[in-house]
Coordinates of C-alpha atoms (C1' of nucleotides) in Angstrom, one line a residue:
Chain A
C266 CA -6.1 -6.9 -13.8
F267 CA -9.1 -5.8 -11.7
Q268 CA -9.5 -7.9 -8.7
I269 CA -12.2 -8.0 -6.2
K270 CA -10.8 -9.2 -2.9
Y271 CA -14.0 -9.9 -1.2
I272 CA -14.6 -10.9 2.4
K273 CA -12.7 -13.7 4.0
T274 CA -14.8 -16.2 5.8
L275 CA -16.4 -15.1 8.9
N276 CA -14.6 -18.0 10.6
Q277 CA -11.3 -16.3 10.0
V278 CA -12.5 -13.2 11.8
I279 CA -13.8 -15.4 14.6
A280 CA -10.6 -17.3 14.8
A281 CA -8.5 -14.2 14.9
M282 CA -10.7 -12.6 17.5
E283 CA -10.8 -15.7 19.7
T284 CA -7.0 -15.8 19.6
Q285 CA -6.9 -12.2 20.4
L286 CA -9.3 -12.4 23.3
S287 CA -7.3 -15.2 24.8
N288 CA -3.9 -13.7 24.3
G289 CA -4.6 -10.1 24.5
P290 CA -3.8 -7.5 21.8
T291 CA -0.5 -7.8 20.1
C292 CA 1.5 -4.6 20.1
N293 CA 2.9 -4.6 16.7
N294 CA 3.0 -1.4 14.8
T295 CA 6.0 -2.2 12.8
S296 CA 4.6 -4.9 10.6
N297 CA 1.7 -2.9 9.3
G298 CA 0.5 0.6 9.0
P299 CA 1.8 3.8 10.4
S300 CA 1.7 4.7 14.1
T301 CA 2.6 7.5 16.3
I302 CA 5.2 7.3 19.0
S303 CA 2.8 8.9 21.5
N304 CA -0.3 7.1 20.4
N305 CA 0.6 3.5 19.8
C306 CA -1.3 0.4 20.9
S307 CA 0.3 0.4 24.3
S308 CA -1.6 3.5 25.2
P309 CA -4.5 3.9 22.7
V310 CA -6.8 5.6 25.1
E311 CA -6.2 9.3 25.0
S312 CA -7.6 11.9 27.2
G313 CA -9.9 14.0 25.2
S314 CA -11.6 17.2 25.8
M315 CA -15.0 17.2 27.6
E316 CA -16.8 17.6 24.3
D317 CA -15.2 14.5 22.7
S318 CA -17.4 11.6 22.3
K319 CA -16.7 8.7 24.6
T320 CA -18.7 6.2 22.6
N321 CA -17.6 6.8 19.0
L322 CA -14.6 4.9 17.7
I323 CA -12.6 5.1 14.5
V324 CA -11.2 1.8 13.3
N325 CA -8.2 2.0 10.9
Y326 CA -6.2 -0.4 8.8
L327 CA -9.1 -2.7 8.1
P328 CA -8.5 -5.4 5.5
Q329 CA -9.6 -4.3 2.1
N330 CA -12.2 -7.0 1.8
M331 CA -13.8 -6.6 5.2
T332 CA -17.5 -5.7 5.1
Q333 CA -19.5 -3.4 7.3
E334 CA -21.4 -6.4 8.6
E335 CA -18.2 -8.1 9.6
L336 CA -17.1 -4.9 11.3
K337 CA -20.4 -4.8 13.2
S338 CA -20.1 -8.4 14.2
L339 CA -16.6 -8.0 15.5
F340 CA -17.3 -4.9 17.5
G341 CA -20.8 -6.1 18.5
S342 CA -19.2 -8.9 20.5
I343 CA -18.0 -6.2 23.0
G344 CA -21.4 -4.5 23.6
E345 CA -24.4 -2.9 22.1
I346 CA -23.7 -0.8 19.0
E347 CA -25.6 2.3 18.3
S348 CA -24.3 2.6 14.8
C349 CA -21.6 1.3 12.6
K350 CA -20.2 2.4 9.3
L351 CA -17.5 1.2 7.0
V352 CA -16.4 4.1 4.8
R353 CA -16.4 3.3 1.1
D354 CA -15.4 5.2 -2.0
K355 CA -18.4 7.1 -3.1
I356 CA -18.0 6.1 -6.7
T357 CA -16.7 2.5 -6.7
G358 CA -18.0 1.3 -3.4
Q359 CA -14.6 0.0 -2.5
S360 CA -13.7 0.0 1.2
L361 CA -11.4 2.8 2.2
G362 CA -10.0 0.7 4.9
Y363 CA -11.5 2.4 7.9
G364 CA -14.8 2.8 9.6
F365 CA -16.7 4.0 12.7
V366 CA -18.3 2.2 15.5
N367 CA -20.5 4.1 17.9
Y368 CA -21.4 2.2 21.1
V369 CA -24.4 2.9 23.4
D370 CA -22.2 2.6 26.5
P371 CA -18.9 4.5 26.8
K372 CA -17.6 1.6 28.8
D373 CA -18.0 -0.7 25.9
A374 CA -16.1 1.8 23.7
E375 CA -13.2 1.8 26.1
K376 CA -13.4 -2.0 26.3
A377 CA -13.3 -2.2 22.5
I378 CA -10.1 -0.2 22.4
N379 CA -8.5 -2.3 25.1
T380 CA -9.6 -5.5 23.5
L381 CA -9.5 -5.0 19.7
N382 CA -6.8 -2.4 19.1
G383 CA -3.8 -4.1 17.6
L384 CA -5.9 -7.1 16.5
R385 CA -4.4 -8.8 13.5
L386 CA -6.8 -9.4 10.6
Q387 CA -5.3 -11.0 7.6
T388 CA -2.3 -8.9 6.7
K389 CA -3.5 -5.9 8.7
T390 CA -3.2 -4.8 12.3
I391 CA -6.2 -2.8 13.1
K392 CA -6.1 0.4 15.1
V393 CA -9.0 1.3 17.4
S394 CA -9.2 4.7 18.9
Y395 CA -11.7 7.4 19.8
A396 CA -13.0 9.3 16.8
R397 CA -12.3 13.0 16.9
P398 CA -15.3 15.2 16.4
S399 CA -15.9 15.4 12.7
S400 CA -14.9 18.7 11.2
A401 CA -13.6 20.2 8.0
S402 CA -10.5 21.4 9.8
I403 CA -9.2 17.9 10.3
R404 CA -9.5 16.8 6.7
D405 CA -6.7 16.9 4.2
A406 CA -4.1 17.0 6.9
N407 CA -1.9 14.2 5.6
L408 CA 1.6 15.1 4.3
Y409 CA 3.9 13.2 2.0
V410 CA 7.5 13.7 2.8
S411 CA 10.4 12.7 0.5
G412 CA 14.1 13.1 0.5
L413 CA 14.5 12.0 4.1
P414 CA 17.9 10.8 5.2
K415 CA 17.9 7.0 5.1
T416 CA 19.1 7.0 8.7
M417 CA 16.2 9.0 10.0
T418 CA 13.9 7.1 12.4
Q419 CA 10.2 7.5 12.8
K420 CA 10.8 9.1 16.2
E421 CA 13.1 11.6 14.7
L422 CA 10.6 12.3 11.9
E423 CA 7.9 13.0 14.5
Q424 CA 10.3 15.2 16.5
L425 CA 11.0 17.3 13.3
F426 CA 7.3 17.8 12.6
S427 CA 5.8 18.0 16.0
Q428 CA 6.8 21.6 16.4
Y429 CA 4.0 22.4 14.0
G430 CA 1.1 20.6 15.7
R431 CA -0.3 17.4 17.0
I432 CA 0.7 14.4 14.9
I433 CA -2.0 11.7 14.5
T434 CA 0.1 9.2 12.6
S435 CA 3.5 9.0 11.1
R436 CA 5.2 6.4 8.8
I437 CA 8.5 5.9 7.1
L438 CA 8.3 3.5 4.1
V439 CA 10.9 0.8 4.1
D440 CA 12.1 -1.6 1.5
Q441 CA 10.1 -4.8 1.9
V442 CA 13.2 -7.0 1.6
T443 CA 15.9 -5.2 3.4
G444 CA 13.8 -3.2 5.8
V445 CA 15.9 -0.1 5.1
S446 CA 14.2 3.3 4.8
R447 CA 13.2 4.4 1.4
G448 CA 13.6 8.0 2.4
V449 CA 9.9 8.8 2.1
G450 CA 7.1 8.9 4.6
F451 CA 3.8 10.3 5.7
I452 CA 2.8 12.7 8.5
R453 CA -0.8 13.2 9.4
F454 CA -1.6 16.2 11.6
D455 CA -4.6 16.7 13.7
R456 CA -5.6 19.8 11.7
R457 CA -5.0 21.0 8.1
I458 CA -3.7 24.3 9.4
E459 CA -0.9 22.5 11.1
A460 CA 0.0 20.6 8.0
E461 CA 0.1 23.9 6.0
E462 CA 2.4 25.4 8.5
A463 CA 4.7 22.3 8.4
I464 CA 4.9 22.7 4.6
K465 CA 5.9 26.3 4.9
G466 CA 8.4 25.6 7.6
L467 CA 10.0 22.3 6.4
N468 CA 9.6 22.0 2.6
G469 CA 13.0 22.5 1.0
Q470 CA 14.7 22.6 4.3
K471 CA 17.5 20.3 5.5
P472 CA 16.7 18.4 8.7
P473 CA 19.4 18.7 11.4
G474 CA 22.5 16.8 10.2
A475 CA 21.1 16.1 6.8
T476 CA 23.0 17.0 3.6
E477 CA 19.9 17.2 1.3
P478 CA 16.7 19.1 1.7
I479 CA 13.4 17.3 2.1
T480 CA 10.2 17.8 0.1
V481 CA 7.0 18.3 2.1
K482 CA 3.6 18.4 0.4
F483 CA 0.1 17.3 0.8
A484 CA -0.4 13.6 0.2
N485 CA -2.5 12.4 -2.7
N486 CA -6.0 11.6 -1.9
P487 CA -6.4 7.9 -1.7
S488 CA -10.0 7.7 -2.9
Q489 CA -9.0 9.5 -6.1
K490 CA -6.4 6.9 -6.9
T491 CA -8.8 4.1 -6.3
S492 CA -11.4 5.7 -8.6
Q493 CA -8.9 6.4 -11.3
A494 CA -7.6 2.8 -11.2
L495 CA -11.1 1.4 -11.4
L496 CA -12.3 3.8 -14.1
S497 CA -9.2 3.2 -16.2
Q498 CA -9.9 -0.5 -15.8
L499 CA -13.4 0.1 -17.1
Y500 CA -12.2 1.8 -20.2
Q501 CA -9.3 -0.5 -20.7
S502 CA -11.4 -3.5 -21.6
P503 CA -14.6 -2.3 -23.1
N504 CA -15.4 -5.7 -24.5
R505 CA -15.1 -7.5 -21.3
R506 CA -17.6 -10.3 -20.9
Y507 CA -18.0 -10.1 -17.2
P508 CA -19.6 -7.2 -15.2
G509 CA -17.6 -4.1 -14.3
P510 CA -17.0 -2.8 -10.8
L511 CA -20.3 -0.9 -10.7
A512 CA -22.4 -4.0 -11.5
Q513 CA -20.4 -5.9 -9.0
Q514 CA -21.0 -3.3 -6.4
A515 CA -24.7 -3.6 -6.7
Q516 CA -24.4 -7.3 -6.2
R517 CA -22.2 -6.8 -3.3
F518 CA -24.8 -4.9 -1.4
R519 CA -27.2 -7.7 -2.0
L520 CA -24.8 -10.1 -0.5
D521 CA -24.2 -7.7 2.4
N522 CA -27.9 -7.8 3.1
L523 CA -27.8 -11.6 3.1
L524 CA -24.9 -11.6 5.6
N525 CA -26.8 -9.1 7.7
M526 CA -29.8 -11.4 7.9
A527 CA -27.6 -14.4 8.6
Y528 CA -25.8 -12.7 11.4
G529 CA -29.1 -11.6 12.8
V530 CA -30.7 -15.0 13.0
K531 CA -27.6 -16.8 14.2
S532 CA -25.8 -16.3 17.4
R533 CA -22.8 -14.1 16.9
F534 CA -19.7 -15.7 15.7
S535 CA -21.4 -19.0 15.2
P536 CA -19.4 -21.1 12.7
M537 CA -22.8 -22.0 11.3
A538 CA -23.5 -18.4 10.3
I539 CA -22.2 -18.9 6.9
D540 CA -24.7 -21.7 6.3
G541 CA -27.3 -19.3 7.4
V542 CA -26.4 -17.3 4.4
T543 CA -26.9 -20.1 2.0
S544 CA -30.2 -21.2 3.4
L545 CA -31.6 -17.7 3.5
A546 CA -30.4 -17.1 0.0
G547 CA -32.3 -20.2 -1.1
I548 CA -29.0 -21.6 -2.4
N549 CA -28.4 -25.3 -2.1
I550 CA -25.8 -26.1 0.5
P551 CA -22.6 -26.3 -1.6
G552 CA -20.2 -29.2 -1.6
H553 CA -17.2 -29.7 0.5
A554 CA -15.2 -26.7 1.6
G555 CA -12.1 -28.8 2.1
T556 CA -11.2 -28.8 -1.6
G557 CA -12.7 -25.5 -2.3
W558 CA -16.2 -24.5 -3.4
C559 CA -17.4 -26.0 -6.6
I560 CA -19.5 -23.8 -8.8
F561 CA -21.8 -25.1 -11.5
V562 CA -21.9 -22.9 -14.7
Y563 CA -24.7 -23.7 -17.1
N564 CA -25.6 -22.6 -20.6
L565 CA -22.1 -22.2 -22.0
A566 CA -21.8 -22.0 -25.8
P567 CA -20.5 -25.1 -27.7
D568 CA -17.3 -23.4 -28.4
A569 CA -16.7 -22.2 -24.8
D570 CA -13.3 -23.0 -23.4
E571 CA -11.6 -22.9 -20.0
S572 CA -10.2 -19.4 -20.6
I573 CA -13.6 -17.8 -20.5
L574 CA -14.2 -19.4 -17.0
W575 CA -10.9 -18.0 -15.8
Q576 CA -11.8 -14.6 -17.2
M577 CA -15.2 -14.5 -15.6
F578 CA -14.4 -15.9 -12.1
G579 CA -10.8 -14.8 -11.6
P580 CA -11.7 -11.2 -10.8
F581 CA -13.7 -12.4 -7.8
G582 CA -10.9 -14.1 -6.0
A583 CA -8.8 -17.3 -5.8
V584 CA -9.8 -19.8 -8.5
T585 CA -8.0 -23.1 -8.3
N586 CA -9.6 -25.0 -11.1
V587 CA -11.9 -24.6 -14.1
K588 CA -13.4 -27.3 -16.3
V589 CA -15.5 -27.2 -19.4
I590 CA -17.5 -30.4 -19.9
R591 CA -17.1 -31.6 -23.5
D592 CA -18.7 -34.2 -25.7
F593 CA -16.4 -37.1 -26.1
N594 CA -16.8 -37.4 -29.9
T595 CA -17.2 -33.8 -31.0
N596 CA -15.1 -32.2 -28.3
K597 CA -17.7 -29.4 -28.2
C598 CA -18.8 -28.0 -24.8
K599 CA -22.0 -29.8 -23.6
G600 CA -23.3 -26.5 -22.2
F601 CA -21.8 -26.5 -18.8
G602 CA -18.7 -26.4 -16.7
F603 CA -17.3 -26.2 -13.2
V604 CA -15.2 -23.7 -11.3
T605 CA -13.5 -24.3 -8.0
M606 CA -12.8 -21.3 -5.8
T607 CA -10.9 -21.4 -2.5
N608 CA -12.9 -18.9 -0.5
Y609 CA -16.6 -19.2 0.2
D610 CA -17.3 -15.5 0.1
E611 CA -15.5 -14.9 -3.1
A612 CA -17.4 -17.8 -4.6
A613 CA -20.7 -16.4 -3.3
M614 CA -19.8 -13.1 -4.7
A615 CA -19.0 -14.6 -8.1
I616 CA -22.3 -16.5 -8.1
A617 CA -24.3 -13.5 -7.1
S618 CA -22.7 -11.4 -9.8
L619 CA -22.5 -13.9 -12.7
N620 CA -25.8 -15.8 -12.3
G621 CA -28.1 -14.5 -14.9
Y622 CA -25.3 -12.8 -16.7
R623 CA -25.5 -12.6 -20.5
L624 CA -22.5 -14.2 -22.2
G625 CA -22.9 -13.6 -25.9
D626 CA -26.5 -14.6 -26.7
R627 CA -26.8 -16.9 -23.7
V628 CA -27.9 -16.2 -20.2
L629 CA -25.8 -18.1 -17.7
Q630 CA -27.0 -20.0 -14.7
V631 CA -24.4 -20.0 -12.0
S632 CA -24.8 -21.7 -8.6
F633 CA -23.0 -23.8 -6.1
K634 CA -22.7 -27.3 -7.3
T635 CA -25.4 -29.5 -5.8
N636 CA -25.3 -33.2 -4.9
K637 CA -27.7 -34.0 -7.7
T638 CA -26.3 -35.2 -11.0
H639 CA -26.7 -32.7 -13.8
K640 CA -28.3 -34.2 -16.8
A641 CA -28.9 -31.8 -19.5
Chain B
dT1438 C1' 8.0 9.3 -5.2
dA1439 C1' 2.9 7.1 -2.4
dT1440 C1' -0.3 4.5 2.7
dT1441 C1' -5.1 4.3 2.9
dA1442 C1' -7.8 8.6 9.6
dT1443 C1' -13.5 11.7 9.8
dT1444 C1' -19.0 9.3 8.3

DNA sequence: TATTATT
């Protein structure tokens, strides 16, 4: 089932960052994401050549639902940003989980590495490091390695591959329950040439002490998989009654713009920034966040049932409750219903996407529930 | 036997 995991609340980012700023970065590369032995969070600042940028950072392992504006807000707390970009899939608009932050002042870039590298955001531990100069030679340098001895450590894996070049990241996948190696992993080299040489030298070879040969090949391109998954999703349910990913993407950019405005008029990391969104959007301030965000859905057909509300809103995130309001005598829908969603941003996304949506021969009106009573 | 690192 296609799911949009949209942004968490800004407050979560703020809370995580404030914790981080008071405690300092947590060095934890084992819980999430690959790392290199030589370039982990204890020494993220590498000495680069004179030509390397001292202001441009690459940020990896971002939560899937983090927006560019959140990225900008988070890193803007360090210093003035010249530019900021969250990299998205060209076709689907889905975040690829990394982005770039270019500061005006090199000192701020260094401070961002020291402050934000290793920051935990949701289930991720972000990595902040200097971006290498963009070049075709550093693309497609990621290798997939299988058939590894279960006893091989990440360090041993790096030692095996380091003879072919500079390793950017390495990872051995482990069973989530037992933590034992699954015998497969990834090696990202600095340059594609190095990866090619490693394939020539190590594919089909037995590592020292191993009884079985390993397989070394280029890793699948992640954006391809994402596109395929989303496209198959499109074809899988041609009669879907809610918008597909592309329609949602368009709405998403609208919401991004609203967030951008909100962030601009409110002091950074103000807990009230979210309310800025609602007022700027001309949306009534929604009801209590404690029990979730209540959404009013109007112009449902008489035969509408709860399942249609689950189908429409579920793809946008956590839905805790749906209700179709029915006439006591006829048991037919009175034309409206309610949906409760846990997370503000997912609710806002659902509203932005579903308001005005045509369901059958009716055009829905979807908004946050107001304090007014709704008399049809 | 598959995570998301070059705009």
